[in-house]
Amino acid sequence: MQPATQTPGVAVQPEPKHSGLGIAGFVLSILSTLLIFGLLIIAGVLEATTPGGIDETSPEAIIVGLLLFAFIGLTLVALGLGVAGLFQKQRKKIFAILGTIFSSVTVLATLALIGYGTTID
């Protein structure tokens, strides 16, 4: 076998690394989606198990509401990291793309669900 030879004057480009911001955005988007989903399940269980439904001024309802806003904020951070990862040069962008998509879908679905919930008596 002959050893591999490099053509003179041609630089070998190393394969680009994954975007660190993209990976962080992807992980946070998955985490925040799971947290929001779990919180909505908890809210549904509280509503179903409380006679007459949960009172909006009860401590449980307030905690669920505050956590929902915190988790939406976490999703927005993930969205920002995903978008920032898209603008990094010479980096793979697959995790940035996935994080941006997952975060966007999570924010839109959560806001749509909140909007739907406000229209119900």
Tab-separated table of N, CA and C in Angstrom:
chain	number	residue	atom	x	y	z
A	1	MET	N	0.835	-1.181	0.000
A	1	MET	CA	0.000	0.000	0.000
A	1	MET	C	0.878	1.241	0.000
A	2	GLN	N	0.413	2.211	-0.680
A	2	GLN	CA	1.144	3.466	-0.737
A	2	GLN	C	0.577	4.417	0.312
A	3	PRO	N	1.450	5.164	0.958
A	3	PRO	CA	0.954	6.136	1.938
A	3	PRO	C	0.168	7.235	1.225
A	4	ALA	N	-0.812	7.766	1.944
A	4	ALA	CA	-1.620	8.843	1.375
A	4	ALA	C	-0.749	10.072	1.185
A	5	THR	N	-0.876	10.665	0.047
A	5	THR	CA	-0.100	11.873	-0.238
A	5	THR	C	-1.045	13.048	-0.318
A	6	GLN	N	-0.532	14.171	0.113
A	6	GLN	CA	-1.321	15.387	0.079
A	6	GLN	C	-0.875	16.204	-1.115
A	7	THR	N	-1.824	16.740	-1.829
A	7	THR	CA	-1.510	17.573	-2.970
A	7	THR	C	-0.906	18.875	-2.470
A	8	PRO	N	0.240	19.259	-3.015
A	8	PRO	CA	0.862	20.512	-2.573
A	8	PRO	C	-0.054	21.707	-2.831
A	9	GLY	N	-0.113	22.609	-1.870
A	9	GLY	CA	-0.893	23.835	-2.022
A	9	GLY	C	-2.362	23.672	-1.654
A	10	VAL	N	-2.791	22.461	-1.311
A	10	VAL	CA	-4.183	22.240	-0.942
A	10	VAL	C	-4.234	21.933	0.553
A	11	ALA	N	-4.903	22.796	1.285
A	11	ALA	CA	-5.010	22.612	2.734
A	11	ALA	C	-6.165	21.662	3.044
A	12	VAL	N	-5.933	20.786	3.989
A	12	VAL	CA	-6.983	19.869	4.411
A	12	VAL	C	-7.833	20.580	5.462
A	13	GLN	N	-9.115	20.679	5.181
A	13	GLN	CA	-10.035	21.341	6.102
A	13	GLN	C	-10.527	20.323	7.125
A	14	PRO	N	-10.345	20.598	8.407
A	14	PRO	CA	-10.905	19.682	9.404
A	14	PRO	C	-12.434	19.774	9.372
A	15	GLU	N	-13.073	18.675	9.711
A	15	GLU	CA	-14.528	18.671	9.730
A	15	GLU	C	-15.007	19.606	10.837
A	16	PRO	N	-15.990	20.463	10.525
A	16	PRO	CA	-16.451	21.415	11.544
A	16	PRO	C	-17.110	20.701	12.719
A	17	LYS	N	-16.966	21.318	13.881
A	17	LYS	CA	-17.580	20.789	15.099
A	17	LYS	C	-19.040	21.231	15.156
A	18	HIS	N	-19.786	20.554	16.012
A	18	HIS	CA	-21.162	20.981	16.247
A	18	HIS	C	-21.147	22.288	17.032
A	19	SER	N	-22.146	23.106	16.783
A	19	SER	CA	-22.280	24.376	17.481
A	19	SER	C	-22.626	24.134	18.949
A	20	GLY	N	-21.805	24.672	19.850
A	20	GLY	CA	-22.081	24.544	21.282
A	20	GLY	C	-23.380	25.227	21.662
A	21	LEU	N	-23.634	26.388	21.067
A	21	LEU	CA	-24.886	27.088	21.334
A	21	LEU	C	-26.070	26.281	20.814
A	22	GLY	N	-25.882	25.660	19.658
A	22	GLY	CA	-26.942	24.832	19.087
A	22	GLY	C	-27.260	23.631	19.954
A	23	ILE	N	-26.222	22.985	20.473
A	23	ILE	CA	-26.432	21.831	21.354
A	23	ILE	C	-27.154	22.269	22.624
A	24	ALA	N	-26.728	23.391	23.201
A	24	ALA	CA	-27.380	23.901	24.414
A	24	ALA	C	-28.843	24.244	24.138
A	25	GLY	N	-29.109	24.879	23.008
A	25	GLY	CA	-30.481	25.209	22.642
A	25	GLY	C	-31.334	23.971	22.438
A	26	PHE	N	-30.748	22.956	21.807
A	26	PHE	CA	-31.459	21.699	21.575
A	26	PHE	C	-31.813	21.018	22.894
A	27	VAL	N	-30.839	20.905	23.780
A	27	VAL	CA	-31.069	20.241	25.074
A	27	VAL	C	-32.109	21.013	25.891
A	28	LEU	N	-31.981	22.336	25.925
A	28	LEU	CA	-32.952	23.136	26.681
A	28	LEU	C	-34.347	23.056	26.073
A	29	SER	N	-34.433	22.982	24.752
A	29	SER	CA	-35.751	22.901	24.120
A	29	SER	C	-36.442	21.587	24.470
A	30	ILE	N	-35.689	20.490	24.469
A	30	ILE	CA	-36.264	19.200	24.849
A	30	ILE	C	-36.668	19.221	26.326
A	31	LEU	N	-35.786	19.730	27.178
A	31	LEU	CA	-36.066	19.794	28.613
A	31	LEU	C	-37.297	20.651	28.901
A	32	SER	N	-37.365	21.829	28.295
A	32	SER	CA	-38.492	22.723	28.568
A	32	SER	C	-39.799	22.153	28.026
A	33	THR	N	-39.739	21.456	26.896
A	33	THR	CA	-40.944	20.822	26.361
A	33	THR	C	-41.465	19.765	27.324
A	34	LEU	N	-40.566	18.944	27.844
A	34	LEU	CA	-40.972	17.911	28.803
A	34	LEU	C	-41.513	18.531	30.090
A	35	LEU	N	-40.881	19.607	30.556
A	35	LEU	CA	-41.347	20.268	31.778
A	35	LEU	C	-42.735	20.874	31.592
A	36	ILE	N	-42.961	21.522	30.457
A	36	ILE	CA	-44.277	22.116	30.194
A	36	ILE	C	-45.331	21.020	30.075
A	37	PHE	N	-45.005	19.946	29.361
A	37	PHE	CA	-45.941	18.835	29.211
A	37	PHE	C	-46.290	18.245	30.580
A	38	GLY	N	-45.286	18.026	31.406
A	38	GLY	CA	-45.526	17.498	32.748
A	38	GLY	C	-46.355	18.444	33.593
A	39	LEU	N	-46.086	19.736	33.477
A	39	LEU	CA	-46.837	20.723	34.247
A	39	LEU	C	-48.300	20.758	33.811
A	40	LEU	N	-48.547	20.617	32.519
A	40	LEU	CA	-49.927	20.598	32.038
A	40	LEU	C	-50.662	19.348	32.521
A	41	ILE	N	-49.956	18.242	32.613
A	41	ILE	CA	-50.565	17.027	33.170
A	41	ILE	C	-50.918	17.248	34.640
A	42	ILE	N	-49.997	17.846	35.388
A	42	ILE	CA	-50.261	18.134	36.803
A	42	ILE	C	-51.461	19.068	36.946
A	43	ALA	N	-51.541	20.087	36.100
A	43	ALA	CA	-52.669	21.019	36.158
A	43	ALA	C	-53.980	20.302	35.845
A	44	GLY	N	-53.951	19.401	34.880
A	44	GLY	CA	-55.157	18.640	34.554
A	44	GLY	C	-55.590	17.732	35.684
A	45	VAL	N	-54.629	17.094	36.334
A	45	VAL	CA	-54.949	16.224	37.475
A	45	VAL	C	-55.517	17.051	38.623
A	46	LEU	N	-54.926	18.208	38.892
A	46	LEU	CA	-55.448	19.079	39.955
A	46	LEU	C	-56.878	19.516	39.649
A	47	GLU	N	-57.137	19.850	38.405
A	47	GLU	CA	-58.475	20.284	38.003
A	47	GLU	C	-59.476	19.138	38.131
A	48	ALA	N	-59.062	17.948	37.728
A	48	ALA	CA	-59.980	16.805	37.736
A	48	ALA	C	-60.246	16.278	39.144
A	49	THR	N	-59.277	16.376	40.028
A	49	THR	CA	-59.443	15.797	41.367
A	49	THR	C	-60.002	16.775	42.394
A	50	THR	N	-60.092	18.032	42.038
A	50	THR	CA	-60.633	19.027	42.963
A	50	THR	C	-62.132	19.170	42.706
A	51	PRO	N	-62.968	18.960	43.731
A	51	PRO	CA	-64.414	19.117	43.532
A	51	PRO	C	-64.744	20.546	43.104
A	52	GLY	N	-65.456	20.674	42.009
A	52	GLY	CA	-65.817	21.993	41.495
A	52	GLY	C	-64.703	22.659	40.715
A	53	GLY	N	-63.599	21.984	40.525
A	53	GLY	CA	-62.472	22.559	39.784
A	53	GLY	C	-61.569	23.350	40.705
A	54	ILE	N	-60.374	23.592	40.249
A	54	ILE	CA	-59.383	24.293	41.067
A	54	ILE	C	-59.694	25.791	41.086
A	55	ASP	N	-59.573	26.395	42.247
A	55	ASP	CA	-59.784	27.832	42.393
A	55	ASP	C	-58.574	28.564	41.824
A	56	GLU	N	-58.823	29.573	41.007
A	56	GLU	CA	-57.730	30.294	40.352
A	56	GLU	C	-56.836	31.043	41.329
A	57	THR	N	-57.335	31.311	42.528
A	57	THR	CA	-56.528	32.037	43.514
A	57	THR	C	-55.877	31.105	44.534
A	58	SER	N	-56.018	29.801	44.340
A	58	SER	CA	-55.403	28.850	45.272
A	58	SER	C	-53.891	28.836	45.070
A	59	PRO	N	-53.151	28.499	46.108
A	59	PRO	CA	-51.688	28.450	45.974
A	59	PRO	C	-51.224	27.477	44.885
A	60	GLU	N	-51.943	26.359	44.731
A	60	GLU	CA	-51.556	25.386	43.705
A	60	GLU	C	-51.663	25.986	42.307
A	61	ALA	N	-52.769	26.694	42.052
A	61	ALA	CA	-52.970	27.301	40.739
A	61	ALA	C	-51.932	28.393	40.480
A	62	ILE	N	-51.608	29.150	41.499
A	62	ILE	CA	-50.614	30.217	41.342
A	62	ILE	C	-49.238	29.627	41.051
A	63	ILE	N	-48.876	28.562	41.756
A	63	ILE	CA	-47.577	27.920	41.523
A	63	ILE	C	-47.511	27.340	40.117
A	64	VAL	N	-48.594	26.686	39.686
A	64	VAL	CA	-48.620	26.126	38.327
A	64	VAL	C	-48.475	27.243	37.297
A	65	GLY	N	-49.170	28.349	37.511
A	65	GLY	CA	-49.079	29.474	36.576
A	65	GLY	C	-47.686	30.074	36.522
A	66	LEU	N	-47.077	30.262	37.682
A	66	LEU	CA	-45.720	30.820	37.718
A	66	LEU	C	-44.706	29.875	37.076
A	67	LEU	N	-44.852	28.582	37.348
A	67	LEU	CA	-43.944	27.611	36.725
A	67	LEU	C	-44.124	27.579	35.210
A	68	LEU	N	-45.363	27.732	34.753
A	68	LEU	CA	-45.598	27.752	33.309
A	68	LEU	C	-44.868	28.925	32.665
A	69	PHE	N	-44.947	30.093	33.283
A	69	PHE	CA	-44.223	31.246	32.743
A	69	PHE	C	-42.712	31.029	32.790
A	70	ALA	N	-42.226	30.421	33.861
A	70	ALA	CA	-40.787	30.137	33.959
A	70	ALA	C	-40.349	29.166	32.868
A	71	PHE	N	-41.152	28.144	32.615
A	71	PHE	CA	-40.789	27.160	31.598
A	71	PHE	C	-40.895	27.745	30.193
A	72	ILE	N	-41.842	28.656	29.977
A	72	ILE	CA	-41.906	29.344	28.682
A	72	ILE	C	-40.666	30.217	28.522
A	73	GLY	N	-40.242	30.865	29.600
A	73	GLY	CA	-38.998	31.644	29.550
A	73	GLY	C	-37.805	30.773	29.211
A	74	LEU	N	-37.742	29.584	29.790
A	74	LEU	CA	-36.669	28.639	29.478
A	74	LEU	C	-36.712	28.243	28.002
A	75	THR	N	-37.906	28.075	27.475
A	75	THR	CA	-38.055	27.741	26.059
A	75	THR	C	-37.586	28.899	25.182
A	76	LEU	N	-37.857	30.127	25.603
A	76	LEU	CA	-37.390	31.285	24.835
A	76	LEU	C	-35.867	31.402	24.876
A	77	VAL	N	-35.264	31.051	26.000
A	77	VAL	CA	-33.796	31.008	26.077
A	77	VAL	C	-33.268	29.964	25.102
A	78	ALA	N	-33.912	28.806	25.063
A	78	ALA	CA	-33.509	27.752	24.126
A	78	ALA	C	-33.649	28.228	22.689
A	79	LEU	N	-34.706	28.963	22.407
A	79	LEU	CA	-34.902	29.512	21.064
A	79	LEU	C	-33.780	30.484	20.716
A	80	GLY	N	-33.427	31.338	21.660
A	80	GLY	CA	-32.330	32.282	21.429
A	80	GLY	C	-31.003	31.587	21.196
A	81	LEU	N	-30.729	30.541	21.966
A	81	LEU	CA	-29.488	29.785	21.770
A	81	LEU	C	-29.482	29.086	20.417
A	82	GLY	N	-30.634	28.552	20.021
A	82	GLY	CA	-30.721	27.896	18.716
A	82	GLY	C	-30.479	28.866	17.578
A	83	VAL	N	-31.073	30.037	17.669
A	83	VAL	CA	-30.875	31.052	16.627
A	83	VAL	C	-29.424	31.521	16.620
A	84	ALA	N	-28.846	31.718	17.794
A	84	ALA	CA	-27.434	32.120	17.862
A	84	ALA	C	-26.540	31.046	17.255
A	85	GLY	N	-26.872	29.778	17.485
A	85	GLY	CA	-26.104	28.685	16.904
A	85	GLY	C	-26.181	28.659	15.390
A	86	LEU	N	-27.280	29.153	14.840
A	86	LEU	CA	-27.417	29.203	13.382
A	86	LEU	C	-26.448	30.196	12.747
A	87	PHE	N	-26.038	31.199	13.504
A	87	PHE	CA	-25.163	32.234	12.963
A	87	PHE	C	-23.681	31.981	13.216
A	88	GLN	N	-23.344	30.880	13.866
A	88	GLN	CA	-21.933	30.560	14.073
A	88	GLN	C	-21.334	30.044	12.771
A	89	LYS	N	-20.224	30.602	12.409
A	89	LYS	CA	-19.556	30.200	11.175
A	89	LYS	C	-18.713	28.955	11.420
A	90	GLN	N	-18.577	28.159	10.398
A	90	GLN	CA	-17.761	26.947	10.394
A	90	GLN	C	-18.141	25.994	11.520
A	91	ARG	N	-19.417	25.859	11.761
A	91	ARG	CA	-19.942	24.917	12.749
A	91	ARG	C	-21.100	24.157	12.114
A	92	LYS	N	-21.268	22.903	12.538
A	92	LYS	CA	-22.435	22.156	12.090
A	92	LYS	C	-23.669	22.768	12.737
A	93	LYS	N	-24.755	22.825	11.998
A	93	LYS	CA	-25.922	23.556	12.468
A	93	LYS	C	-27.134	22.670	12.768
A	94	ILE	N	-26.984	21.349	12.718
A	94	ILE	CA	-28.148	20.475	12.884
A	94	ILE	C	-28.804	20.644	14.251
A	95	PHE	N	-28.020	20.728	15.318
A	95	PHE	CA	-28.611	20.890	16.648
A	95	PHE	C	-29.227	22.279	16.809
A	96	ALA	N	-28.623	23.281	16.189
A	96	ALA	CA	-29.196	24.627	16.237
A	96	ALA	C	-30.541	24.661	15.513
A	97	ILE	N	-30.621	23.984	14.376
A	97	ILE	CA	-31.879	23.930	13.623
A	97	ILE	C	-32.946	23.193	14.429
A	98	LEU	N	-32.584	22.022	14.960
A	98	LEU	CA	-33.551	21.241	15.741
A	98	LEU	C	-33.999	21.986	16.996
A	99	GLY	N	-33.063	22.619	17.692
A	99	GLY	CA	-33.415	23.381	18.888
A	99	GLY	C	-34.338	24.543	18.577
A	100	THR	N	-34.073	25.226	17.468
A	100	THR	CA	-34.922	26.346	17.056
A	100	THR	C	-36.323	25.860	16.707
A	101	ILE	N	-36.408	24.761	15.976
A	101	ILE	CA	-37.718	24.226	15.590
A	101	ILE	C	-38.493	23.751	16.818
A	102	PHE	N	-37.851	22.949	17.670
A	102	PHE	CA	-38.541	22.435	18.859
A	102	PHE	C	-38.991	23.569	19.772
A	103	SER	N	-38.142	24.566	19.955
A	103	SER	CA	-38.496	25.696	20.822
A	103	SER	C	-39.661	26.483	20.241
A	104	SER	N	-39.606	26.738	18.949
A	104	SER	CA	-40.680	27.499	18.298
A	104	SER	C	-42.009	26.771	18.404
A	105	VAL	N	-41.992	25.477	18.119
A	105	VAL	CA	-43.225	24.687	18.194
A	105	VAL	C	-43.753	24.656	19.625
A	106	THR	N	-42.865	24.513	20.590
A	106	THR	CA	-43.287	24.464	21.994
A	106	THR	C	-43.913	25.780	22.428
A	107	VAL	N	-43.281	26.896	22.077
A	107	VAL	CA	-43.833	28.206	22.453
A	107	VAL	C	-45.189	28.421	21.792
A	108	LEU	N	-45.274	28.148	20.493
A	108	LEU	CA	-46.536	28.370	19.781
A	108	LEU	C	-47.642	27.450	20.296
A	109	ALA	N	-47.328	26.182	20.537
A	109	ALA	CA	-48.339	25.245	21.033
A	109	ALA	C	-48.801	25.628	22.437
A	110	THR	N	-47.873	26.049	23.287
A	110	THR	CA	-48.237	26.437	24.649
A	110	THR	C	-49.102	27.688	24.641
A	111	LEU	N	-48.725	28.669	23.834
A	111	LEU	CA	-49.530	29.892	23.752
A	111	LEU	C	-50.904	29.611	23.154
A	112	ALA	N	-50.967	28.714	22.166
A	112	ALA	CA	-52.260	28.339	21.588
A	112	ALA	C	-53.126	27.638	22.628
A	113	LEU	N	-52.521	26.780	23.428
A	113	LEU	CA	-53.261	26.077	24.476
A	113	LEU	C	-53.749	27.050	25.548
A	114	ILE	N	-52.923	28.014	25.898
A	114	ILE	CA	-53.342	29.035	26.862
A	114	ILE	C	-54.491	29.851	26.276
A	115	GLY	N	-54.364	30.234	25.010
A	115	GLY	CA	-55.434	30.981	24.349
A	115	GLY	C	-56.737	30.203	24.293
A	116	TYR	N	-56.628	28.923	23.987
A	116	TYR	CA	-57.819	28.071	23.963
A	116	TYR	C	-58.426	27.963	25.360
A	117	GLY	N	-57.578	27.828	26.359
A	117	GLY	CA	-58.059	27.695	27.731
A	117	GLY	C	-58.782	28.933	28.229
A	118	THR	N	-58.400	30.102	27.748
A	118	THR	CA	-59.064	31.331	28.190
A	118	THR	C	-60.439	31.501	27.549
A	119	THR	N	-60.708	30.791	26.453
A	119	THR	CA	-62.013	30.917	25.800
A	119	THR	C	-63.054	29.980	26.393
A	120	ILE	N	-62.602	28.999	27.186
A	120	ILE	CA	-63.527	28.045	27.795
A	120	ILE	C	-64.072	28.648	29.083
A	121	ASP	N	-65.357	28.419	29.322
A	121	ASP	CA	-65.971	28.957	30.553
A	121	ASP	C	-65.367	28.367	31.765
